[in-house]
Coordinates of C-alpha atoms in Angstrom, one line a residue:
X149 CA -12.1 11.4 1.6
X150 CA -12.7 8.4 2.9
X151 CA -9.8 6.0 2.5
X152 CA -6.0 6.4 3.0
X153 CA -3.0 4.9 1.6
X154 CA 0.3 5.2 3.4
X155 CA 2.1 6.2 5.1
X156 CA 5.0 6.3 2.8
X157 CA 7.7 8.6 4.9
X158 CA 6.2 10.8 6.3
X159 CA 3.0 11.6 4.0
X160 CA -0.3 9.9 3.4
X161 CA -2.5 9.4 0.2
X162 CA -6.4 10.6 0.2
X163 CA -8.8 9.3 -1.8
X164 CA -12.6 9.7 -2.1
X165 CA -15.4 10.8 -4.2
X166 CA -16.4 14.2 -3.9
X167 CA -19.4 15.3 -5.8
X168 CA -19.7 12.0 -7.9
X169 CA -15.5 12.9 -8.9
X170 CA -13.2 10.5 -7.9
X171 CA -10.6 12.8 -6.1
X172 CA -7.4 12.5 -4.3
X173 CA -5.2 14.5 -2.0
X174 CA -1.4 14.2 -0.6
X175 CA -1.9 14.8 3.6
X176 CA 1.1 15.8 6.0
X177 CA -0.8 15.5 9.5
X178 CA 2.6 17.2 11.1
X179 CA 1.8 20.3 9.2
X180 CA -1.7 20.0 8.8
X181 CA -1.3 20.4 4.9
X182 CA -3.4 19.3 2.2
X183 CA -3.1 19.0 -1.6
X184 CA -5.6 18.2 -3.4
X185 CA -4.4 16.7 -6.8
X186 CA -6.9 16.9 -9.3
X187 CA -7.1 14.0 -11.5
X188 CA -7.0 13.8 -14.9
X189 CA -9.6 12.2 -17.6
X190 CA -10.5 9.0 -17.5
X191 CA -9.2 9.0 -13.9
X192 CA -11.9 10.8 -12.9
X193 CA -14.5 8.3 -14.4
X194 CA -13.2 5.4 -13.3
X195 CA -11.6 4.0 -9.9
X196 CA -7.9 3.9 -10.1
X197 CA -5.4 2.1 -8.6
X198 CA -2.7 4.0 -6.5
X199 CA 0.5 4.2 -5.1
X200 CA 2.6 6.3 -3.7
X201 CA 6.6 6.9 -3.3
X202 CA 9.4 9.2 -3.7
X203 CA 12.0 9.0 -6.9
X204 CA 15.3 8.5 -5.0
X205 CA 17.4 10.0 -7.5
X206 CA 15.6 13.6 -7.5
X207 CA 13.5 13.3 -4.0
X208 CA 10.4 14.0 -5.7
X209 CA 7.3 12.9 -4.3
X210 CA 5.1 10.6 -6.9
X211 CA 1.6 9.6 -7.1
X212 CA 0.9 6.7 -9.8
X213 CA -2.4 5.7 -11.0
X214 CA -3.4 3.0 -12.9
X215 CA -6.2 1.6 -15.4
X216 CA -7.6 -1.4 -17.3
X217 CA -7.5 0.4 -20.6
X218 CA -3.6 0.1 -20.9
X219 CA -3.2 3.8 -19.4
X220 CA -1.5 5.1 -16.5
X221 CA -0.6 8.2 -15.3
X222 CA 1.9 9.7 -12.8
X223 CA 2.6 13.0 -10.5
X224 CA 5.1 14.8 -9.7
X225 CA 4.7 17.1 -7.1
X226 CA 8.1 19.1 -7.6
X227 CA 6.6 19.4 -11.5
X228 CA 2.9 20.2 -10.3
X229 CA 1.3 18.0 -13.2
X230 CA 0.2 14.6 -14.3
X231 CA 2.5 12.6 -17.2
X232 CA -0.1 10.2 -19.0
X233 CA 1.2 6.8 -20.8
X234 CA 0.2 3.6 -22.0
X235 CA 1.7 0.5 -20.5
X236 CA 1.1 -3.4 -21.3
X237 CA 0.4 -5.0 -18.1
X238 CA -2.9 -6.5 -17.6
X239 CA -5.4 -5.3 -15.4
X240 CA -5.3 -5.5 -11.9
X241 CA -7.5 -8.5 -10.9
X242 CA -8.2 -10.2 -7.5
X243 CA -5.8 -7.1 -6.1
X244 CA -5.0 -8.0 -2.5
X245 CA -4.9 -5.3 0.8
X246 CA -1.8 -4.4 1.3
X247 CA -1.3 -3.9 5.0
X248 CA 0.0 -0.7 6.1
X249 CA 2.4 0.5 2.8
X250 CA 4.2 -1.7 -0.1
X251 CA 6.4 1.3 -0.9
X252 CA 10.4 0.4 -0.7
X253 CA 13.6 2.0 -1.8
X254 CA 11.4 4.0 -4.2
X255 CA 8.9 1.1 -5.9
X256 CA 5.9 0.2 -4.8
X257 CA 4.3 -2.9 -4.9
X258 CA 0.6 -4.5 -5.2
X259 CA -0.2 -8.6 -5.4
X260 CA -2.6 -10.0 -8.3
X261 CA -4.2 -13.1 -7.9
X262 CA -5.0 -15.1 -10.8
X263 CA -6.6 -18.8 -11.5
X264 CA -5.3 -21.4 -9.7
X265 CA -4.1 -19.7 -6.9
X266 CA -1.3 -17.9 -9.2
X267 CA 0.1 -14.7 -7.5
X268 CA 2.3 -12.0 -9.3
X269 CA 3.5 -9.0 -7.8
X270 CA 3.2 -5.9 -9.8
X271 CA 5.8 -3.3 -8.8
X272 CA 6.5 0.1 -10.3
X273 CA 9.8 2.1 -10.1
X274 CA 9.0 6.0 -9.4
X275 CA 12.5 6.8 -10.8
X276 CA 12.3 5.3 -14.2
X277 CA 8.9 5.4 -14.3
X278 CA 8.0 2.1 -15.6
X279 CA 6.0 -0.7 -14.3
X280 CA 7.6 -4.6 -14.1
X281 CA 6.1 -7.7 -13.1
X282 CA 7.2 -10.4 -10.8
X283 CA 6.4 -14.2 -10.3
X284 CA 5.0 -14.5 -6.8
X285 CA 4.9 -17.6 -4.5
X286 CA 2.3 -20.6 -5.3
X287 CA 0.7 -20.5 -1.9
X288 CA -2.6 -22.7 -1.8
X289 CA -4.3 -20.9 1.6
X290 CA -6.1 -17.7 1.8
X291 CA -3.4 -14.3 1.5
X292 CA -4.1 -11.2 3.3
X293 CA -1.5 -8.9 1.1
X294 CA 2.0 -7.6 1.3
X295 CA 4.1 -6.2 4.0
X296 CA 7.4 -5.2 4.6
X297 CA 9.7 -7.4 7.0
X298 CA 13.3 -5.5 7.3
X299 CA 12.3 -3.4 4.4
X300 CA 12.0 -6.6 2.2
X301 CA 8.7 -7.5 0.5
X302 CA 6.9 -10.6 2.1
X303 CA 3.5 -11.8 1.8
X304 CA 1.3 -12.8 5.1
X305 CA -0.9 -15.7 4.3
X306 CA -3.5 -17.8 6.2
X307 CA -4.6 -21.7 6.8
X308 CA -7.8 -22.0 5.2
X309 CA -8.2 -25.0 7.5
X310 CA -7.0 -23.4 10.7
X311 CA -7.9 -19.8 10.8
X312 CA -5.7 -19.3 13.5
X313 CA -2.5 -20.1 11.7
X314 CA -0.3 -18.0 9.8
X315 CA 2.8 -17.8 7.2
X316 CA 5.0 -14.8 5.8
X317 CA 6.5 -15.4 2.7
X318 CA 9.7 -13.3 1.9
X319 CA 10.9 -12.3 -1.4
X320 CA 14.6 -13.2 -1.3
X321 CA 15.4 -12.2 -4.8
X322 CA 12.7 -11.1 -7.7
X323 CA 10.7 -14.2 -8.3
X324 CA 12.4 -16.4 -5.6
X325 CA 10.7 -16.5 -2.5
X326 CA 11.4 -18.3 0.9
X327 CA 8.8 -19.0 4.1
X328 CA 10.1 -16.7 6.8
X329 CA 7.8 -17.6 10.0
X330 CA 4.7 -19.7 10.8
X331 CA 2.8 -18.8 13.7
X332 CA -0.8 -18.6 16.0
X333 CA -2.7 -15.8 15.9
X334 CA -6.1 -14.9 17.4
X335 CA -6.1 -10.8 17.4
X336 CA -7.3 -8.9 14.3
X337 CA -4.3 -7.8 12.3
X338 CA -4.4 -4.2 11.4
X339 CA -1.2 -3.0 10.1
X340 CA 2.5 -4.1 9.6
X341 CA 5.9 -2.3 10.4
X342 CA 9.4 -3.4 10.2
X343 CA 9.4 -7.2 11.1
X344 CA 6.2 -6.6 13.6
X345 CA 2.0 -6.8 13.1
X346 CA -0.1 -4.4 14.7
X347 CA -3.1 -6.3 16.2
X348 CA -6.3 -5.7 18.0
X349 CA -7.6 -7.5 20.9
X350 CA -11.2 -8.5 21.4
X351 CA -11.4 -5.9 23.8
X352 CA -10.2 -3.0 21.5
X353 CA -6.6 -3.0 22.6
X354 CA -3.4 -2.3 20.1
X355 CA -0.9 -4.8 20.7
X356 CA 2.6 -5.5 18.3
X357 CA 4.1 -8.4 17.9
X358 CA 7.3 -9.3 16.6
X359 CA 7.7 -12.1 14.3
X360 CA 10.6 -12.7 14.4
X361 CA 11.8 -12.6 18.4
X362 CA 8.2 -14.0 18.8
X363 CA 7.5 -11.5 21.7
X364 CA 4.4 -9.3 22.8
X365 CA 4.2 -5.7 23.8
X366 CA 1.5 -3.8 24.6
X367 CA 0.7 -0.3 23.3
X368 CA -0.9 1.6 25.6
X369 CA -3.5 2.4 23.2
X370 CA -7.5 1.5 23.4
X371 CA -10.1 2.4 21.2
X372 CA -14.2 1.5 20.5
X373 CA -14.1 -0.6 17.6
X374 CA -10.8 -1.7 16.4
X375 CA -11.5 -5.4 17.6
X376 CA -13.7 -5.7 14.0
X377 CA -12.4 -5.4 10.8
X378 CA -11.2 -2.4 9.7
X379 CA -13.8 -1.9 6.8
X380 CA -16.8 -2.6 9.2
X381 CA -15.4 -0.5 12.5
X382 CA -14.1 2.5 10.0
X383 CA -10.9 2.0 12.2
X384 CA -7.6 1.4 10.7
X385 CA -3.7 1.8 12.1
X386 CA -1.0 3.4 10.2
X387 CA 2.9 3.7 11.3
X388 CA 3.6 7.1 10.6
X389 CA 7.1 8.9 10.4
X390 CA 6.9 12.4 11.4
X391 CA 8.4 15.2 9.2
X392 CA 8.0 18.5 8.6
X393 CA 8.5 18.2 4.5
X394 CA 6.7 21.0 2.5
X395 CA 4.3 19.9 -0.3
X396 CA 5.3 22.5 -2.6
X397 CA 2.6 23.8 -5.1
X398 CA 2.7 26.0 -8.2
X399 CA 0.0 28.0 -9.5
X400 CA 0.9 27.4 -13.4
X401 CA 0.5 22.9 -12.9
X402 CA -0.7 21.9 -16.3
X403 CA -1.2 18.4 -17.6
X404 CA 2.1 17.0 -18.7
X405 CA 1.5 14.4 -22.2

């Protein structure tokens, strides 16, 4: 499997195609567990959308996946089976990155681009289960995705004009949003945590730098290939929470309608 989404805690979504099958799998790399959820038709013929979070109210792990044809279907791994609905959200076009997770306080989040520059942020609430739409800033430069800043969703966007000069967006209330920070940049951004990027030098080095206090720190940490872009180097950077949480599996998971 050759892409990962996450972390979100302490766990990480799989996906890939294995044998022409779209598949997916929950990882804990603290105890080396895998488990592999098999998907259900028309996932399996098509390329979902995921994401991944934890219902607050029962601490129940939850994969959603969604489609174009006004379906969607959820998992619960303390129930061992997919639920299957129909929803009236449109489908997800011009869907942006998101850097590192856009899971908070049990919803998780993914931008849509429509004309004229138009962004909406599409959340969806693992407790009640139901997916909601949100107005998003009118920002007329290029927009990487969303990321978290102090556990709040905020958008990092990009000068078309100066490519070295960037902008996070922070969602004060639903549909209200407020520029947080402007600043230079010349490293490749790779991931996102708390109110700091994760960058990559030319040279391959992983630096963080916080947007807010403006300051530098070096990680320690050098690797062939993460000074490209993460889809052409095959290298990416995840902030990870280590936990020792058991994905629990039953034997009698059926599909739940």
């Amino acid at each position: 499997m050759a892409y990962l989404l996450g972390s979100v805690i302490d766990l990480f979504l799989m996906f890939g195609v294995i044998d022409h099958v779209h598949s997916c799998a929950l990882w804990n790399p603290a105890t080396r567990e895998v488990r592999l959820l098999h998907l259900p038709p028309p996932m399996i013929n098509d390329r979902p959308v995921f994401g991944l979070g934890v219902d607050l109210l029962t601490n129940d792990y939850k994969v959603v996946c969604y489609l174009c044809e006004n379906s969607a279907a959820v998992y619960s791994c303390s129930r061992d089976s997919w639920r299957i609905f129909k929803h009236r959200i449109p489908f997800f076009t011009g869907v942006k990155q998101t850097f590192g997770t856009a899971y908070s306080n049990g919803v998780y989040y993914w931008l849509l681009r429509g004309h004229h520059s138009y962004y909406t942020v599409l959340l969806f609430d693992f407790g009640s289960e139901m997916f909601e739409g949100i107005e998003g800033p009118h920002i007329h430069t290029y927009v990487f995705g969303l990321m978290l800043v102090d556990d709040s969703i905020a958008i990092l966007s990009l000068n078309d004009l100066n490519m070295s000069d960037y902008a996070i967006w922070v969602m004060i209330q639903p549909g209200v949003w407020s520029k947080l920070v402007t600043f230079q940049c010349f490293p490749f951004i790779k991931s996102c945590y708390d109110s700091s990027l994760i960058l990559a030098t030319r040279t391959s080095r992983l630096i963080s730098y916080n947007v807010r206090t403006n300051k530098l720190k070096d990680l320690a940490f050098q690797r062939s290939g993460l000074g490209n872009h993460a889809k052409a180097s095959g290298c990416g950077v995840f902030y990870y929470n280590e936990s020792l949480v058991t994905i629990k599996q039953r034997d009698d998971g059926e599909l739940d309608h």
